[in-house]
């Protein structure tokens, strides 16, 4: 029976099975039963297709409406229930089991039994990301849809939010720290991340902290101490594999770290697991986003090639980050070859206690004094910068994707039309043989074929330059989308410092307690500044390489076009 619904957020379709919906748009939902987090229905323009269940609410007569919560939809606070497999074979994943034995499909690549949803994840299924309030993306932008025809599949620039983290404070410490008021919004990232509890001193110190990350003063301020054992890792040879006698298919990637003796083979779901562990642990670090998932066409050559390119960029950012590159879970991901050891390391990472607020206990900060007002001004400057950069990245992405569409469609067609017109002239000149010049006709005909070839060259050129540019811009749009929440953590810490100092001045709080809040705020401040510093270092390097590659490829392209035209021109010399 058809139901009425309303869109909570904007969603842009990426293929013919999906339809675009807009916030507050009235919808007709054909069935309340979801297909792994996707509903089928009709929008107000009469288009029929799929859209994420979590993006809509069902309107019931006489009852309050609420967002649909189906498998595959982001649950409360961005938790994921299951996913939609474009092949139709995916089913809602069972609860995660601690049991099940693993086996080695080929060296360094692991599969597990069906009682563990680690095995049920599909590397090509679509995870529906939870957008920001009002259907807006980073810094108020709508999620960018860079879809265009031809070889380059569409992108849906909505990013996975950070998952909710457990609060680290106890009842006893809550009473002690309750002198400074707690945020009323218990769902803000400042509270969910545990940073509020850390600032108020409600995160208990561990008896032994096995991992430490150092921040040192550099020429541009606080910076992460470099990884003492730097390394790189290649991502190569995406290969289609099958299991269960061909019932399930997936793509395996060969990873070869420079500090390991043997390569390992990982599926996208393994990357996805690692990514979620990173989000869970590293509260004040901008973790690079993984390439987007796709509901259909996941075994198409162009999609596989695009994902490989973006995984290479992701891996490059991971290995170059002084903190992320040293994470035990990441090292396990890159080096483990034994199935049993893989499962043990996976579960050890999932039981890691040094996550969220407790992760802040691992920092060793410089002894240099920093005025908190100066830090706040520096953060405000970076906030304005990141907003402007995000606007600029969005603008360049839009222009570049439109240029790709023109290369693949418009430019090719126009040059084909021009070539056909020259061919028509050549054919016309042959109609009166006594006055026909075979050499001239042949030269004009060849000119037509040359321009048709130039049109094909234009259609193929984005693979050499614009695709790489869009890959880099996509990575940075993801990195930039992380900073508003990270900056919000620092802003919340500043507010607690100011409140505690005011209460101390009024005699309502001991000065040593206010000093403790200020000291813990310095930890968050140093960490944010170190992350800002690292972002700028990578930005300068990445955009330098991006622009150099684009210009070099443009020069080579127009040189090839010029060579084709010069060769054709010489045909007229001896007429």
XYZ file of C-alpha atoms in Angstrom:
575
model
C 0.000 0.000 0.000
C 1.400 3.413 -0.955
C 2.316 5.781 1.877
C 2.912 9.491 2.051
C 6.368 10.696 2.955
C 8.472 13.825 3.167
C 12.168 14.291 2.360
C 14.315 15.299 5.323
C 17.412 16.055 3.247
C 18.492 16.609 -0.324
C 19.611 13.515 -2.229
C 20.947 13.579 -5.781
C 20.568 10.500 -7.939
C 23.725 8.962 -9.378
C 22.288 6.367 -11.746
C 19.073 5.414 -13.482
C 17.807 3.305 -10.561
C 17.812 6.302 -8.173
C 15.771 9.526 -8.167
C 16.624 12.975 -6.854
C 14.661 14.280 -3.876
C 14.787 17.684 -2.187
C 14.330 18.681 1.429
C 10.628 19.042 2.419
C 9.495 17.512 -0.889
C 6.329 15.407 -0.697
C 6.886 11.804 -1.746
C 4.860 8.690 -2.440
C 6.455 5.601 -0.876
C 5.359 2.390 -2.564
C 6.198 0.112 0.353
C 7.412 0.581 3.893
C 9.684 -2.431 3.426
C 13.166 -1.256 2.560
C 15.692 -2.929 0.305
C 18.761 -2.835 2.531
C 18.264 0.788 3.504
C 16.673 1.985 0.249
C 13.003 2.731 -0.406
C 11.199 2.834 -3.725
C 8.814 5.652 -4.437
C 7.888 8.652 -6.521
C 8.914 12.273 -6.132
C 6.767 15.335 -6.799
C 7.953 15.439 -10.431
C 6.563 11.985 -11.149
C 9.969 10.264 -11.265
C 10.049 6.732 -9.863
C 13.071 5.049 -8.318
C 15.180 4.438 -5.205
C 16.224 6.879 -2.464
C 17.804 6.365 1.003
C 15.322 5.373 3.698
C 17.127 7.532 6.259
C 16.544 10.635 4.129
C 12.765 10.516 4.431
C 10.048 10.406 7.066
C 6.801 8.518 6.675
C 3.690 10.582 7.412
C 1.125 8.589 9.333
C -2.398 9.744 10.086
C -2.940 10.506 13.751
C 0.656 9.794 14.708
C 3.820 11.812 14.808
C 6.062 11.212 11.843
C 9.621 10.112 12.339
C 12.615 9.400 10.113
C 12.561 5.937 8.624
C 15.077 3.670 10.337
C 15.902 0.712 8.149
C 18.869 -1.590 7.683
C 21.414 0.258 5.610
C 20.312 3.627 6.930
C 22.395 5.729 9.266
C 20.891 5.117 12.678
C 20.888 7.553 15.599
C 23.986 9.735 15.685
C 25.208 8.400 12.348
C 25.519 4.700 13.218
C 25.228 2.348 10.284
C 22.798 -0.562 10.283
C 23.515 -2.286 6.965
C 23.822 -1.434 3.292
C 22.323 -1.792 -0.153
C 24.020 -4.042 -2.672
C 23.326 -2.939 -6.213
C 23.511 -6.528 -7.397
C 20.486 -7.426 -5.323
C 22.350 -10.152 -3.480
C 23.063 -8.247 -0.296
C 20.897 -8.872 2.728
C 20.648 -7.155 6.049
C 23.751 -8.094 7.988
C 23.285 -10.086 11.215
C 24.668 -8.723 14.481
C 28.422 -8.978 14.745
C 29.586 -12.239 16.249
C 32.760 -12.810 18.110
C 32.898 -16.366 16.840
C 33.635 -17.873 13.473
C 36.841 -19.158 12.051
C 38.701 -17.477 9.224
C 40.332 -18.866 6.130
C 42.887 -17.518 3.699
C 41.501 -16.973 0.178
C 44.974 -16.114 -1.060
C 48.009 -14.969 0.848
C 47.306 -11.887 2.905
C 43.610 -11.710 1.977
C 41.104 -12.834 4.577
C 37.537 -14.052 4.563
C 35.490 -15.240 7.511
C 32.448 -17.410 8.057
C 28.921 -16.136 7.586
C 28.279 -15.786 11.312
C 30.387 -12.657 11.274
C 29.107 -9.635 9.389
C 32.749 -8.835 8.614
C 32.211 -11.344 5.831
C 28.740 -10.121 4.907
C 29.836 -6.600 4.057
C 29.984 -6.060 0.327
C 32.825 -3.954 -0.986
C 30.561 -2.448 -3.603
C 27.478 -1.712 -1.518
C 26.275 1.801 -0.951
C 26.497 3.398 2.458
C 24.073 6.281 2.706
C 25.875 9.101 4.423
C 24.070 11.280 6.911
C 24.113 14.848 5.614
C 24.371 17.910 7.745
C 21.265 19.569 9.025
C 19.009 20.929 6.321
C 20.511 18.716 3.659
C 23.575 20.929 3.439
C 27.112 19.770 2.994
C 30.314 21.250 4.263
C 30.034 24.870 5.432
C 26.465 25.140 4.218
C 26.974 23.849 0.691
C 24.544 21.331 -0.766
C 26.174 17.929 -1.342
C 27.963 18.252 -4.659
C 26.948 15.865 -7.438
C 29.763 15.797 -9.964
C 28.008 13.339 -12.241
C 28.753 13.603 -15.916
C 28.405 11.250 -18.864
C 31.089 9.089 -20.320
C 33.925 7.219 -18.741
C 33.981 9.051 -15.408
C 31.211 7.860 -13.057
C 29.267 10.258 -10.892
C 30.273 11.366 -7.433
C 27.996 12.087 -4.526
C 29.867 14.427 -2.291
C 28.179 13.595 0.968
C 30.541 12.391 3.621
C 30.258 9.871 6.404
C 29.937 11.613 9.797
C 32.032 10.630 12.756
C 30.324 7.951 14.843
C 29.146 8.609 18.353
C 31.785 7.912 20.966
C 31.218 6.635 24.459
C 31.365 9.205 27.239
C 34.400 8.674 29.414
C 33.160 10.340 32.603
C 31.946 8.449 35.658
C 29.204 9.463 38.096
C 31.711 10.312 40.785
C 33.798 12.491 38.536
C 30.639 14.068 37.112
C 29.793 15.343 40.561
C 33.278 16.729 40.964
C 33.271 18.420 37.558
C 29.693 19.621 37.628
C 30.713 23.004 39.068
C 31.288 24.120 35.470
C 28.032 23.769 33.579
C 27.737 21.005 31.006
C 26.404 21.610 27.527
C 22.646 21.226 27.327
C 22.987 19.759 23.853
C 24.214 16.272 24.708
C 24.326 15.402 21.003
C 26.908 18.029 20.040
C 30.252 16.692 18.825
C 31.913 18.459 21.797
C 29.975 16.170 24.140
C 29.789 12.994 22.015
C 33.516 13.005 21.336
C 34.233 13.062 25.062
C 36.270 16.270 24.816
C 33.929 18.036 27.266
C 34.556 15.285 29.809
C 38.307 15.560 29.158
C 38.326 19.336 29.642
C 36.363 19.037 32.894
C 38.789 16.410 34.187
C 36.282 13.574 34.061
C 38.423 11.209 31.980
C 40.339 8.917 34.344
C 44.050 8.540 33.763
C 45.126 5.103 32.629
C 47.549 3.143 34.824
C 49.720 2.590 31.762
C 49.554 4.415 28.438
C 51.246 2.258 25.824
C 51.132 4.813 23.001
C 52.260 8.436 22.955
C 52.181 11.102 20.262
C 54.441 14.125 20.585
C 53.810 17.695 19.529
C 56.794 19.994 19.112
C 57.276 23.644 18.256
C 58.246 24.261 14.645
C 58.864 27.378 12.542
C 55.093 27.764 11.984
C 53.998 26.826 15.493
C 53.021 23.471 16.996
C 53.520 20.466 14.728
C 53.284 16.695 15.029
C 56.615 15.028 15.699
C 57.601 13.142 12.561
C 57.177 9.386 12.352
C 60.638 7.996 13.203
C 60.070 5.188 10.684
C 58.507 6.816 7.603
C 57.183 4.590 4.849
C 54.961 4.571 1.778
C 52.505 2.025 0.415
C 51.410 1.309 -3.149
C 47.869 0.303 -4.146
C 47.910 -1.841 -7.282
C 46.306 -4.619 -9.317
C 42.591 -4.431 -8.541
C 41.428 -7.967 -9.313
C 37.945 -9.439 -9.373
C 37.664 -12.427 -7.026
C 34.769 -14.794 -6.293
C 33.686 -16.897 -3.348
C 30.934 -19.369 -2.501
C 31.376 -20.988 -5.919
C 30.924 -17.685 -7.733
C 27.833 -16.499 -5.839
C 29.688 -13.495 -4.416
C 32.198 -11.315 -6.235
C 34.502 -8.609 -4.953
C 37.563 -6.578 -5.913
C 40.878 -7.246 -4.184
C 43.670 -4.645 -4.060
C 47.368 -5.431 -3.696
C 49.025 -3.272 -1.026
C 52.816 -3.179 -0.836
C 54.253 -1.183 2.094
C 57.887 -0.192 1.742
C 58.636 -1.395 5.287
C 57.153 -4.901 4.822
C 58.637 -7.900 3.087
C 55.434 -9.130 1.431
C 52.350 -7.512 -0.121
C 48.895 -7.963 1.400
C 45.528 -8.127 -0.361
C 42.589 -6.155 0.941
C 38.976 -5.629 -0.097
C 37.176 -2.324 0.144
C 35.309 -3.559 3.230
C 38.679 -3.918 4.968
C 39.466 -0.277 4.148
C 36.009 0.625 5.445
C 36.614 -1.180 8.736
C 39.933 0.615 9.188
C 38.368 3.959 8.347
C 35.703 3.542 11.032
C 38.344 2.616 13.613
C 40.245 5.781 12.691
C 37.139 7.927 13.130
C 36.417 6.295 16.465
C 39.904 6.852 17.827
C 41.368 10.090 16.463
C 39.145 12.817 17.865
C 41.083 15.903 16.801
C 42.586 14.646 13.529
C 41.098 15.159 10.074
C 40.982 11.572 8.799
C 40.914 11.484 4.978
C 37.632 10.166 3.601
C 37.554 6.916 1.677
C 36.377 6.974 -1.945
C 32.601 6.834 -2.164
C 30.676 3.608 -2.527
C 28.345 2.906 -5.410
C 25.095 0.939 -5.619
C 25.509 -0.242 -9.205
C 28.298 -0.676 -11.725
C 30.875 -1.582 -9.097
C 32.624 -4.054 -11.414
C 32.828 -1.670 -14.352
C 36.362 -0.921 -15.443
C 36.019 2.859 -15.156
C 34.658 2.692 -11.597
C 37.393 0.268 -10.498
C 40.076 2.509 -12.001
C 38.601 5.588 -10.346
C 38.444 3.863 -6.958
C 42.056 2.699 -7.307
C 43.242 6.241 -8.051
C 41.429 7.570 -4.998
C 42.641 4.785 -2.738
C 46.188 5.685 -3.808
C 45.583 9.283 -2.717
C 43.979 8.107 0.533
C 46.900 5.808 1.275
C 49.403 8.565 0.509
C 47.731 10.852 3.057
C 47.578 8.083 5.645
C 51.253 7.134 5.354
C 52.374 10.778 5.378
C 50.468 11.678 8.565
C 52.829 11.522 11.571
C 50.092 10.191 13.884
C 47.814 8.118 11.673
C 50.758 6.310 10.079
C 51.880 5.009 13.498
C 48.467 3.689 14.540
C 48.728 0.021 15.488
C 45.491 -0.825 13.672
C 46.835 0.719 10.458
C 50.092 -1.199 10.730
C 48.121 -4.398 11.310
C 46.014 -3.621 8.227
C 49.146 -3.197 6.091
C 51.234 -6.121 7.285
C 49.177 -9.016 8.635
C 49.339 -12.152 6.478
C 47.980 -14.792 8.853
C 44.192 -15.272 9.074
C 44.160 -16.020 12.795
C 46.452 -13.100 13.609
C 44.325 -10.857 11.403
C 41.184 -11.605 13.390
C 42.963 -11.171 16.720
C 44.430 -7.820 15.647
C 41.061 -6.682 14.327
C 39.350 -7.381 17.625
C 42.220 -5.874 19.601
C 41.736 -2.640 17.646
C 37.994 -2.747 18.326
C 38.670 -3.055 22.080
C 41.196 -0.208 22.122
C 40.558 1.955 25.191
C 42.619 4.932 23.987
C 39.873 6.331 21.776
C 37.879 9.560 21.784
C 38.593 11.560 24.920
C 41.106 9.010 26.219
C 43.127 9.495 23.022
C 43.889 13.019 24.267
C 45.783 11.447 27.190
C 48.400 10.146 24.750
C 49.674 13.620 23.786
C 52.986 15.036 24.947
C 52.849 18.794 24.378
C 55.614 21.437 24.396
C 56.427 23.359 27.553
C 56.309 26.694 25.711
C 53.611 29.056 26.940
C 50.844 29.946 24.518
C 48.323 32.662 25.275
C 44.881 31.104 24.819
C 43.569 34.257 23.179
C 46.325 34.034 20.576
C 45.405 30.400 19.980
C 41.735 31.310 19.610
C 42.630 34.032 17.089
C 44.756 31.521 15.159
C 41.882 29.043 15.101
C 39.468 31.753 13.921
C 41.848 32.602 11.071
C 42.060 28.957 10.040
C 38.284 28.640 10.264
C 37.835 31.540 7.840
C 40.552 30.109 5.589
C 39.002 26.624 5.505
C 35.583 28.095 4.696
C 37.045 30.087 1.801
C 39.084 27.117 0.596
C 36.004 24.910 0.730
C 34.110 27.428 -1.407
C 36.997 27.524 -3.872
C 37.325 23.744 -4.039
C 33.603 23.484 -4.699
C 33.836 26.105 -7.455
C 36.822 24.438 -9.145
C 35.191 20.988 -8.843
C 32.041 22.284 -10.499
C 33.964 23.954 -13.335
C 36.228 20.935 -13.859
C 33.348 18.440 -13.917
C 31.475 20.638 -16.393
C 34.604 20.747 -18.550
C 34.747 16.948 -18.461
C 31.155 16.829 -19.681
C 32.087 19.119 -22.550
C 35.143 17.073 -23.468
C 33.201 13.816 -23.479
C 30.102 15.233 -25.134
C 30.099 18.731 -26.586
C 33.663 19.093 -27.851
C 33.701 15.661 -29.442
C 30.389 16.277 -31.176
C 31.426 19.689 -32.479
C 34.658 18.383 -33.951
C 32.793 15.429 -35.444
C 30.351 17.862 -37.051
C 33.240 19.886 -38.440
C 34.900 16.730 -39.758
C 31.671 15.558 -41.386
C 31.241 18.969 -43.019
C 34.737 18.742 -44.550
C 33.948 15.227 -45.750
C 30.763 16.551 -47.399
C 32.783 19.209 -49.246
C 35.170 16.527 -50.500
C 32.283 14.367 -51.746
C 30.676 17.339 -53.466
C 33.912 18.120 -55.346
C 33.886 14.609 -56.771
C 30.496 15.080 -58.448
C 31.891 16.674 -61.634
C 34.887 14.453 -62.606
C 36.351 16.655 -65.421
C 36.925 19.420 -62.926
C 37.704 17.232 -59.914
C 41.172 17.349 -58.317
C 41.870 14.018 -56.696
C 44.718 15.430 -54.612
C 42.595 18.324 -53.277
C 39.630 16.066 -52.587
C 41.872 13.614 -50.742
C 43.433 16.403 -48.658
C 40.021 17.846 -47.669
C 38.709 14.379 -46.841
C 41.785 13.721 -44.700
C 41.188 17.066 -42.966
C 37.703 15.876 -42.039
C 39.063 12.645 -40.599
C 41.708 14.603 -38.699
C 39.089 16.723 -36.952
C 37.085 13.628 -36.100
C 40.254 12.199 -34.532
C 40.796 15.486 -32.661
C 37.266 15.125 -31.266
C 38.146 11.672 -29.936
C 41.341 13.079 -28.446
C 39.267 15.674 -26.580
C 36.953 12.941 -25.283
C 39.891 10.901 -23.937
C 41.899 13.801 -22.495
C 40.116 14.087 -19.085
C 41.626 10.716 -18.134
C 45.050 12.369 -18.317
C 44.410 15.600 -16.447
C 40.912 16.507 -15.194
C 40.250 13.166 -13.503
C 43.389 13.552 -11.381
C 42.375 17.109 -10.525
C 38.893 15.990 -9.466
C 40.390 13.182 -7.383
C 42.512 15.659 -5.416
C 39.633 18.098 -5.005
C 37.380 15.301 -3.758
C 39.974 14.287 -1.161
C 40.300 17.861 0.066
C 36.593 18.454 0.204
C 36.465 15.489 2.559
C 39.342 16.776 4.685
C 37.797 20.235 4.881
C 34.433 18.805 5.890
C 36.077 17.396 9.041
C 37.374 20.708 10.377
C 34.119 22.395 11.474
C 33.573 19.646 14.048
C 37.235 19.648 15.117
C 37.210 23.445 15.507
C 33.955 23.137 17.465
C 35.831 20.978 19.979
C 38.380 23.739 20.521
C 35.656 26.394 20.750
C 33.894 24.335 23.405
C 37.154 24.021 25.327
C 37.725 27.790 25.167
C 34.234 28.383 26.529
C 34.903 26.073 29.508
C 38.160 27.887 30.278
C 36.433 31.262 30.282
C 33.583 29.968 32.425
C 35.928 28.335 34.935
C 38.063 31.481 35.239
C 34.972 33.590 35.823
C 33.811 31.206 38.534
C 37.267 31.252 40.096
C 37.283 35.046 40.140
C 33.876 34.943 41.844
C 35.157 32.495 44.452
C 32.891 29.680 43.306
C 35.750 27.432 42.092
C 39.219 26.727 43.403
C 41.933 28.268 41.266
C 43.803 24.978 40.915
C 40.676 23.404 39.402
C 40.374 26.294 36.924
C 44.067 25.891 36.128
C 43.468 22.203 35.403
C 40.762 23.071 32.884
C 43.081 25.594 31.254
C 45.906 23.027 31.153
C 43.702 20.444 29.454
C 42.471 23.083 27.015
C 46.116 23.659 26.043
C 46.351 19.981 25.070
C 43.399 20.308 22.705
C 44.765 23.609 21.387
C 48.225 22.213 20.652
C 46.710 19.184 18.912
C 44.434 21.313 16.709
C 47.301 23.637 15.757
C 49.503 20.650 14.901
C 46.734 19.264 12.683
C 46.260 22.662 11.012
C 50.010 22.826 10.388
C 50.051 19.356 8.838
C 47.054 20.217 6.654
C 48.857 23.263 5.249
C 52.031 21.269 4.542
C 50.097 18.617 2.624
C 47.958 21.208 0.863
C 50.986 23.011 -0.552
C 52.517 19.747 -1.762
C 49.312 18.269 -3.206
C 48.136 21.366 -5.034
C 51.601 21.948 -6.439
C 51.581 18.422 -7.895
C 47.990 18.779 -9.061
C 48.682 21.975 -10.997
C 51.978 20.692 -12.426
C 50.328 17.516 -13.698
C 47.397 19.420 -15.203
C 49.601 21.907 -17.051
C 52.032 19.246 -18.294
C 49.192 17.116 -19.627
C 47.538 20.133 -21.248
C 50.797 21.019 -23.014
C 51.241 17.440 -24.249
C 47.622 17.330 -25.416
C 47.779 20.478 -27.491
C 51.154 19.415 -28.880
C 49.544 16.189 -30.115
C 46.646 18.134 -31.619
C 49.112 20.498 -33.293
C 51.084 17.588 -34.726
C 47.932 16.123 -36.269
C 47.020 19.473 -37.842
C 50.555 20.091 -39.149
C 50.598 16.660 -40.770
C 47.293 17.423 -42.481
C 48.472 20.874 -43.574
C 51.450 19.393 -45.429
C 49.037 17.511 -47.730
C 48.153 20.839 -49.376
C 51.753 21.890 -50.069
C 52.184 20.121 -53.427
C 48.719 20.675 -54.923
